[in-house]
Amino acid sequence: MDNTDIYFEQIRSSGCLSYILGCKKNNVCVVIDPEIDKTEEYLMIARDLSSELIYAIDTHTHADHSSACKILRERHGIEVVMHNSTEAPYVDLRTNDGDLIHCGELRIEVMHTPGHTEDSTCLLARDMLFTGDTLLIGGCGRTDLPGGDPEKQYESLRRLASLADHIQVCPAHDYRPAITTLGVEKNTNTRMRFASKEEFVNFMTTRKPPLPRKFHSALEWNRTPIQGTQRGMGEGI
Ligand SMILES: [Fe+2]
């Protein structure tokens, strides 16, 4: 697919990956899974592209780092987009499965893919799938933290497996060049290859990895409004 009419930037912050995606014709863009330490970089990239940053989208409530969505909203007036089930109180547009986020002429389809968290979404824009932590390269997000559900994660991964092989996977975490295709993941990713839900659930529930280093502070930050402001609850999409 010809994507020369869109902006696409992948920004790394340690193992966290965020993305700027936009429409060149209308000079507007969104940032997906922004991380707080990179806030100025997102704004600078948008400026360099002569593009207006209109939405900050979190694919889910992160438990391992602090989202920049709150800062982008409060300091820069950028609307925050998350799934309807999120506990984050600073969301402007609450999405549901099948909703379309409009970014100029670009349409970003929301897929509700619970499992890693209840509010997990994947975002499909043409042949690019922003998978958050639902699907990682060679793995998937853990299911033992708040809102996690291995059975739902299994179903969400099955749903992704039904999409076309050529679709590029753009995950929220990786330490390598972090784009793959669904075809590669279907063939090589053990989490996509369990023969039954029972085996998958057993695998996901017997592993007990340590909590993320910033687990408590990240959830505290991502689930609370900014002190001293009246802004809080989103009004729905
Ligand atoms: Fe996550």
mmCIF file of C-alpha atoms and ligand atoms in Angstrom:
data_model
loop_
_atom_site.group_PDB
_atom_site.id
_atom_site.type_symbol
_atom_site.label_atom_id
_atom_site.label_comp_id
_atom_site.label_asym_id
_atom_site.label_seq_id
_atom_site.Cartn_x
_atom_site.Cartn_y
_atom_site.Cartn_z
ATOM 1 C CA MET A 1 0.000 0.000 0.000
ATOM 2 C CA ASP A 2 1.264 3.474 -0.839
ATOM 3 C CA ASN A 3 1.749 5.310 2.424
ATOM 4 C CA THR A 4 3.684 8.255 1.035
ATOM 5 C CA ASP A 5 0.838 10.569 1.994
ATOM 6 C CA ILE A 6 1.161 9.880 5.722
ATOM 7 C CA TYR A 7 3.657 10.634 8.435
ATOM 8 C CA PHE A 8 5.080 7.712 10.355
ATOM 9 C CA GLU A 9 7.702 8.080 13.076
ATOM 10 C CA GLN A 10 8.698 5.506 15.669
ATOM 11 C CA ILE A 11 10.143 7.020 18.857
ATOM 12 C CA ARG A 12 12.055 4.967 21.399
ATOM 13 C CA SER A 13 12.393 5.548 25.107
ATOM 14 C CA SER A 14 14.373 2.613 26.463
ATOM 15 C CA GLY A 15 12.134 -0.332 25.638
ATOM 16 C CA CYS A 16 9.019 1.782 25.156
ATOM 17 C CA LEU A 17 7.917 2.568 21.629
ATOM 18 C CA SER A 18 5.612 5.357 20.640
ATOM 19 C CA TYR A 19 4.530 6.544 17.231
ATOM 20 C CA ILE A 20 3.612 9.693 15.414
ATOM 21 C CA LEU A 21 1.157 9.034 12.649
ATOM 22 C CA GLY A 22 -0.380 11.709 10.499
ATOM 23 C CA CYS A 23 -1.968 12.972 7.332
ATOM 24 C CA LYS A 24 0.330 15.069 5.154
ATOM 25 C CA LYS A 25 -2.489 16.605 3.151
ATOM 26 C CA ASN A 26 -4.212 18.058 6.197
ATOM 27 C CA ASN A 27 -1.060 18.561 8.280
ATOM 28 C CA VAL A 28 -2.429 16.828 11.349
ATOM 29 C CA CYS A 29 -1.020 13.955 13.369
ATOM 30 C CA VAL A 30 -1.553 11.826 16.460
ATOM 31 C CA VAL A 31 0.887 10.364 18.929
ATOM 32 C CA ILE A 32 0.330 6.775 20.052
ATOM 33 C CA ASP A 33 1.512 5.594 23.476
ATOM 34 C CA PRO A 34 3.480 8.741 24.350
ATOM 35 C CA GLU A 35 5.971 8.388 27.188
ATOM 36 C CA ILE A 36 6.477 11.271 29.600
ATOM 37 C CA ASP A 37 10.233 11.641 29.087
ATOM 38 C CA LYS A 38 9.710 12.165 25.370
ATOM 39 C CA THR A 39 6.981 14.807 25.574
ATOM 40 C CA GLU A 40 9.097 17.602 24.108
ATOM 41 C CA GLU A 41 10.358 15.328 21.358
ATOM 42 C CA TYR A 42 6.830 14.581 20.147
ATOM 43 C CA LEU A 43 6.025 18.260 20.034
ATOM 44 C CA MET A 44 9.275 18.992 18.220
ATOM 45 C CA ILE A 45 8.651 16.267 15.632
ATOM 46 C CA ALA A 46 5.162 17.598 14.971
ATOM 47 C CA ARG A 47 6.577 21.100 14.591
ATOM 48 C CA ASP A 48 9.295 19.859 12.228
ATOM 49 C CA LEU A 49 6.629 18.174 10.130
ATOM 50 C CA SER A 50 4.580 21.399 10.160
ATOM 51 C CA SER A 51 1.821 19.224 11.526
ATOM 52 C CA GLU A 52 -0.650 19.864 14.324
ATOM 53 C CA LEU A 53 -0.734 17.218 17.023
ATOM 54 C CA ILE A 54 -4.459 16.661 17.572
ATOM 55 C CA TYR A 55 -4.729 13.467 19.616
ATOM 56 C CA ALA A 56 -2.637 11.641 22.189
ATOM 57 C CA ILE A 57 -3.751 8.006 22.182
ATOM 58 C CA ASP A 58 -2.855 5.419 24.792
ATOM 59 C CA THR A 59 -3.517 1.875 23.609
ATOM 60 C CA HIS A 60 -4.087 0.915 27.256
ATOM 61 C CA THR A 61 -3.306 1.886 30.846
ATOM 62 C CA HIS A 62 0.425 1.357 31.102
ATOM 63 C CA ALA A 63 1.801 -0.161 34.277
ATOM 64 C CA ASP A 64 5.488 0.192 33.469
ATOM 65 C CA HIS A 65 5.946 3.854 32.540
ATOM 66 C CA SER A 66 4.218 7.202 32.896
ATOM 67 C CA SER A 67 2.106 8.285 29.964
ATOM 68 C CA ALA A 68 2.617 11.748 28.467
ATOM 69 C CA CYS A 69 -1.094 12.023 27.685
ATOM 70 C CA LYS A 70 -1.881 14.012 30.831
ATOM 71 C CA ILE A 71 0.868 16.549 30.160
ATOM 72 C CA LEU A 72 -0.001 16.872 26.473
ATOM 73 C CA ARG A 73 -3.613 17.537 27.429
ATOM 74 C CA GLU A 74 -3.103 19.947 30.295
ATOM 75 C CA ARG A 75 -0.195 21.949 28.898
ATOM 76 C CA HIS A 76 -0.845 21.782 25.188
ATOM 77 C CA GLY A 77 -4.593 21.222 24.813
ATOM 78 C CA ILE A 78 -4.196 17.948 22.949
ATOM 79 C CA GLU A 79 -7.177 15.636 23.320
ATOM 80 C CA VAL A 80 -6.578 12.265 24.927
ATOM 81 C CA VAL A 81 -8.085 9.124 23.422
ATOM 82 C CA MET A 82 -8.439 5.781 25.208
ATOM 83 C CA HIS A 83 -10.852 2.884 25.331
ATOM 84 C CA ASN A 84 -14.140 3.399 27.107
ATOM 85 C CA SER A 85 -13.245 0.974 29.888
ATOM 86 C CA THR A 86 -10.143 2.829 31.026
ATOM 87 C CA GLU A 87 -9.863 4.061 34.599
ATOM 88 C CA ALA A 88 -7.822 7.069 33.481
ATOM 89 C CA PRO A 89 -9.850 10.183 34.419
ATOM 90 C CA TYR A 90 -8.298 12.593 31.908
ATOM 91 C CA VAL A 91 -9.684 11.120 28.682
ATOM 92 C CA ASP A 92 -11.539 13.304 26.179
ATOM 93 C CA LEU A 93 -12.565 10.703 23.627
ATOM 94 C CA ARG A 94 -13.579 7.296 24.943
ATOM 95 C CA THR A 95 -13.590 4.733 22.188
ATOM 96 C CA ASN A 96 -15.365 1.463 21.589
ATOM 97 C CA ASP A 97 -14.587 -1.416 19.294
ATOM 98 C CA GLY A 98 -15.019 -0.404 15.674
ATOM 99 C CA ASP A 99 -14.795 3.331 16.262
ATOM 100 C CA LEU A 100 -12.851 5.356 13.726
ATOM 101 C CA ILE A 101 -10.450 8.049 14.852
ATOM 102 C CA HIS A 102 -10.210 10.708 12.160
ATOM 103 C CA CYS A 103 -6.793 12.243 11.526
ATOM 104 C CA GLY A 104 -7.203 14.350 8.409
ATOM 105 C CA GLU A 105 -7.941 11.859 5.655
ATOM 106 C CA LEU A 106 -6.424 9.002 7.644
ATOM 107 C CA ARG A 107 -8.843 6.682 9.434
ATOM 108 C CA ILE A 108 -7.622 4.786 12.490
ATOM 109 C CA GLU A 109 -9.868 1.900 13.462
ATOM 110 C CA VAL A 110 -10.110 0.949 17.122
ATOM 111 C CA MET A 111 -10.081 -2.750 17.967
ATOM 112 C CA HIS A 112 -10.866 -3.575 21.583
ATOM 113 C CA THR A 113 -8.420 -6.350 22.455
ATOM 114 C CA PRO A 114 -8.629 -6.958 26.224
ATOM 115 C CA GLY A 115 -6.358 -9.420 27.980
ATOM 116 C CA HIS A 116 -3.147 -7.574 28.837
ATOM 117 C CA THR A 117 -5.479 -5.019 30.433
ATOM 118 C CA GLU A 118 -9.227 -4.635 30.163
ATOM 119 C CA ASP A 119 -8.814 -1.344 28.292
ATOM 120 C CA SER A 120 -6.317 -2.668 25.746
ATOM 121 C CA THR A 121 -6.848 -1.680 22.145
ATOM 122 C CA CYS A 122 -5.134 -2.192 18.842
ATOM 123 C CA LEU A 123 -5.275 0.566 16.257
ATOM 124 C CA LEU A 124 -5.492 -0.312 12.589
ATOM 125 C CA ALA A 125 -4.434 2.364 10.123
ATOM 126 C CA ARG A 126 -4.306 1.033 6.568
ATOM 127 C CA ASP A 127 -1.771 -1.813 6.709
ATOM 128 C CA MET A 128 -0.264 -0.817 10.050
ATOM 129 C CA LEU A 129 -1.488 -2.301 13.307
ATOM 130 C CA PHE A 130 -0.483 -0.537 16.512
ATOM 131 C CA THR A 131 -0.776 -3.393 18.952
ATOM 132 C CA GLY A 132 0.113 -1.784 22.279
ATOM 133 C CA ASP A 133 1.055 -4.709 24.501
ATOM 134 C CA THR A 134 -1.563 -7.059 23.077
ATOM 135 C CA LEU A 135 0.958 -8.420 20.601
ATOM 136 C CA LEU A 136 4.704 -7.899 20.848
ATOM 137 C CA ILE A 137 7.409 -9.112 18.499
ATOM 138 C CA GLY A 138 7.941 -12.684 19.590
ATOM 139 C CA GLY A 139 5.658 -12.290 22.601
ATOM 140 C CA CYS A 140 2.608 -10.690 24.085
ATOM 141 C CA GLY A 141 1.872 -8.514 27.087
ATOM 142 C CA ARG A 142 1.669 -10.166 30.476
ATOM 143 C CA THR A 143 -1.758 -10.939 31.882
ATOM 144 C CA ASP A 144 -1.095 -11.026 35.625
ATOM 145 C CA LEU A 145 -1.275 -7.287 36.376
ATOM 146 C CA PRO A 146 -4.474 -5.318 37.156
ATOM 147 C CA GLY A 147 -7.111 -5.901 34.495
ATOM 148 C CA GLY A 148 -5.170 -8.782 32.963
ATOM 149 C CA ASP A 149 -7.054 -11.843 31.775
ATOM 150 C CA PRO A 150 -5.295 -14.665 29.920
ATOM 151 C CA GLU A 151 -8.510 -16.018 28.452
ATOM 152 C CA LYS A 152 -9.340 -12.644 26.941
ATOM 153 C CA GLN A 153 -5.751 -12.289 25.764
ATOM 154 C CA TYR A 154 -6.029 -15.587 23.959
ATOM 155 C CA GLU A 155 -9.206 -14.450 22.210
ATOM 156 C CA SER A 156 -7.638 -11.105 21.308
ATOM 157 C CA LEU A 157 -4.599 -12.809 19.785
ATOM 158 C CA ARG A 158 -6.919 -15.142 17.835
ATOM 159 C CA ARG A 159 -8.692 -12.095 16.520
ATOM 160 C CA LEU A 160 -5.417 -10.547 15.374
ATOM 161 C CA ALA A 161 -4.465 -13.849 13.754
ATOM 162 C CA SER A 162 -7.512 -13.508 11.515
ATOM 163 C CA LEU A 163 -6.116 -10.345 9.945
ATOM 164 C CA ALA A 164 -3.987 -10.340 6.801
ATOM 165 C CA ASP A 165 -0.377 -11.552 6.926
ATOM 166 C CA HIS A 166 1.129 -8.464 5.304
ATOM 167 C CA ILE A 167 -0.079 -6.123 8.036
ATOM 168 C CA GLN A 168 2.797 -4.460 9.873
ATOM 169 C CA VAL A 169 2.839 -4.891 13.636
ATOM 170 C CA CYS A 170 3.906 -1.787 15.562
ATOM 171 C CA PRO A 171 4.081 -2.745 19.256
ATOM 172 C CA ALA A 172 4.445 -0.559 22.343
ATOM 173 C CA HIS A 173 7.590 -2.320 23.514
ATOM 174 C CA ASP A 174 10.689 -3.771 21.996
ATOM 175 C CA TYR A 175 14.441 -3.495 22.118
ATOM 176 C CA ARG A 176 15.029 -4.279 18.449
ATOM 177 C CA PRO A 177 13.794 -2.604 15.264
ATOM 178 C CA ALA A 178 10.201 -3.085 16.241
ATOM 179 C CA ILE A 179 8.053 -3.764 13.242
ATOM 180 C CA THR A 180 7.026 -7.206 12.108
ATOM 181 C CA THR A 181 4.174 -8.731 10.131
ATOM 182 C CA LEU A 182 1.301 -10.815 11.369
ATOM 183 C CA GLY A 183 2.488 -13.612 9.093
ATOM 184 C CA VAL A 184 5.847 -13.785 10.886
ATOM 185 C CA GLU A 185 4.179 -13.654 14.296
ATOM 186 C CA LYS A 186 1.662 -16.345 13.405
ATOM 187 C CA ASN A 187 4.524 -18.640 12.382
ATOM 188 C CA THR A 188 7.114 -17.869 15.048
ATOM 189 C CA ASN A 189 5.433 -16.324 18.086
ATOM 190 C CA THR A 190 4.717 -19.050 20.632
ATOM 191 C CA ARG A 191 1.902 -16.983 22.152
ATOM 192 C CA MET A 192 0.110 -17.089 18.818
ATOM 193 C CA ARG A 193 0.601 -20.815 18.361
ATOM 194 C CA PHE A 194 -1.013 -22.552 21.311
ATOM 195 C CA ALA A 195 -3.376 -25.279 20.154
ATOM 196 C CA SER A 196 -6.023 -24.499 22.758
ATOM 197 C CA LYS A 197 -7.178 -21.787 25.084
ATOM 198 C CA GLU A 198 -6.472 -24.069 28.058
ATOM 199 C CA GLU A 199 -2.785 -24.446 27.162
ATOM 200 C CA PHE A 200 -2.474 -20.713 26.614
ATOM 201 C CA VAL A 201 -4.152 -19.845 29.907
ATOM 202 C CA ASN A 202 -1.989 -22.376 31.739
ATOM 203 C CA PHE A 203 1.168 -20.865 30.239
ATOM 204 C CA MET A 204 0.142 -17.308 31.073
ATOM 205 C CA THR A 205 -0.922 -18.081 34.633
ATOM 206 C CA THR A 206 2.034 -20.228 35.719
ATOM 207 C CA ARG A 207 4.618 -17.585 34.815
ATOM 208 C CA LYS A 208 5.143 -14.995 37.557
ATOM 209 C CA PRO A 209 7.560 -12.358 36.269
ATOM 210 C CA PRO A 210 8.541 -9.619 38.736
ATOM 211 C CA LEU A 211 6.477 -6.431 38.768
ATOM 212 C CA PRO A 212 7.636 -3.623 36.456
ATOM 213 C CA ARG A 213 10.153 -1.369 38.183
ATOM 214 C CA LYS A 214 7.810 1.677 38.079
ATOM 215 C CA PHE A 215 4.627 -0.323 38.597
ATOM 216 C CA HIS A 216 3.141 1.589 41.543
ATOM 217 C CA SER A 217 4.178 5.088 40.489
ATOM 218 C CA ALA A 218 3.102 4.511 36.880
ATOM 219 C CA LEU A 219 -0.376 3.295 37.822
ATOM 220 C CA GLU A 220 -0.738 6.092 40.363
ATOM 221 C CA TRP A 221 0.142 8.644 37.694
ATOM 222 C CA ASN A 222 -1.886 7.131 34.884
ATOM 223 C CA ARG A 223 -5.049 6.692 36.936
ATOM 224 C CA THR A 224 -5.351 10.077 38.628
ATOM 225 C CA PRO A 225 -6.252 13.577 37.439
ATOM 226 C CA ILE A 226 -3.780 16.437 37.583
ATOM 227 C CA GLN A 227 -3.934 18.101 40.994
ATOM 228 C CA GLY A 228 -5.814 21.357 41.168
ATOM 229 C CA THR A 229 -7.692 21.106 37.897
ATOM 230 C CA GLN A 230 -11.367 20.547 37.312
ATOM 231 C CA ARG A 231 -10.782 18.662 34.121
ATOM 232 C CA GLY A 232 -11.237 14.983 34.511
ATOM 233 C CA MET A 233 -13.897 12.864 32.997
ATOM 234 C CA GLY A 234 -14.065 12.353 29.263
ATOM 235 C CA GLU A 235 -17.297 13.007 27.467
ATOM 236 C CA GLY A 236 -17.223 10.096 25.065
ATOM 237 C CA ILE A 237 -16.635 9.835 21.353
HETATM 238 FE FE FE B 1 1.306 -2.564 29.077
#
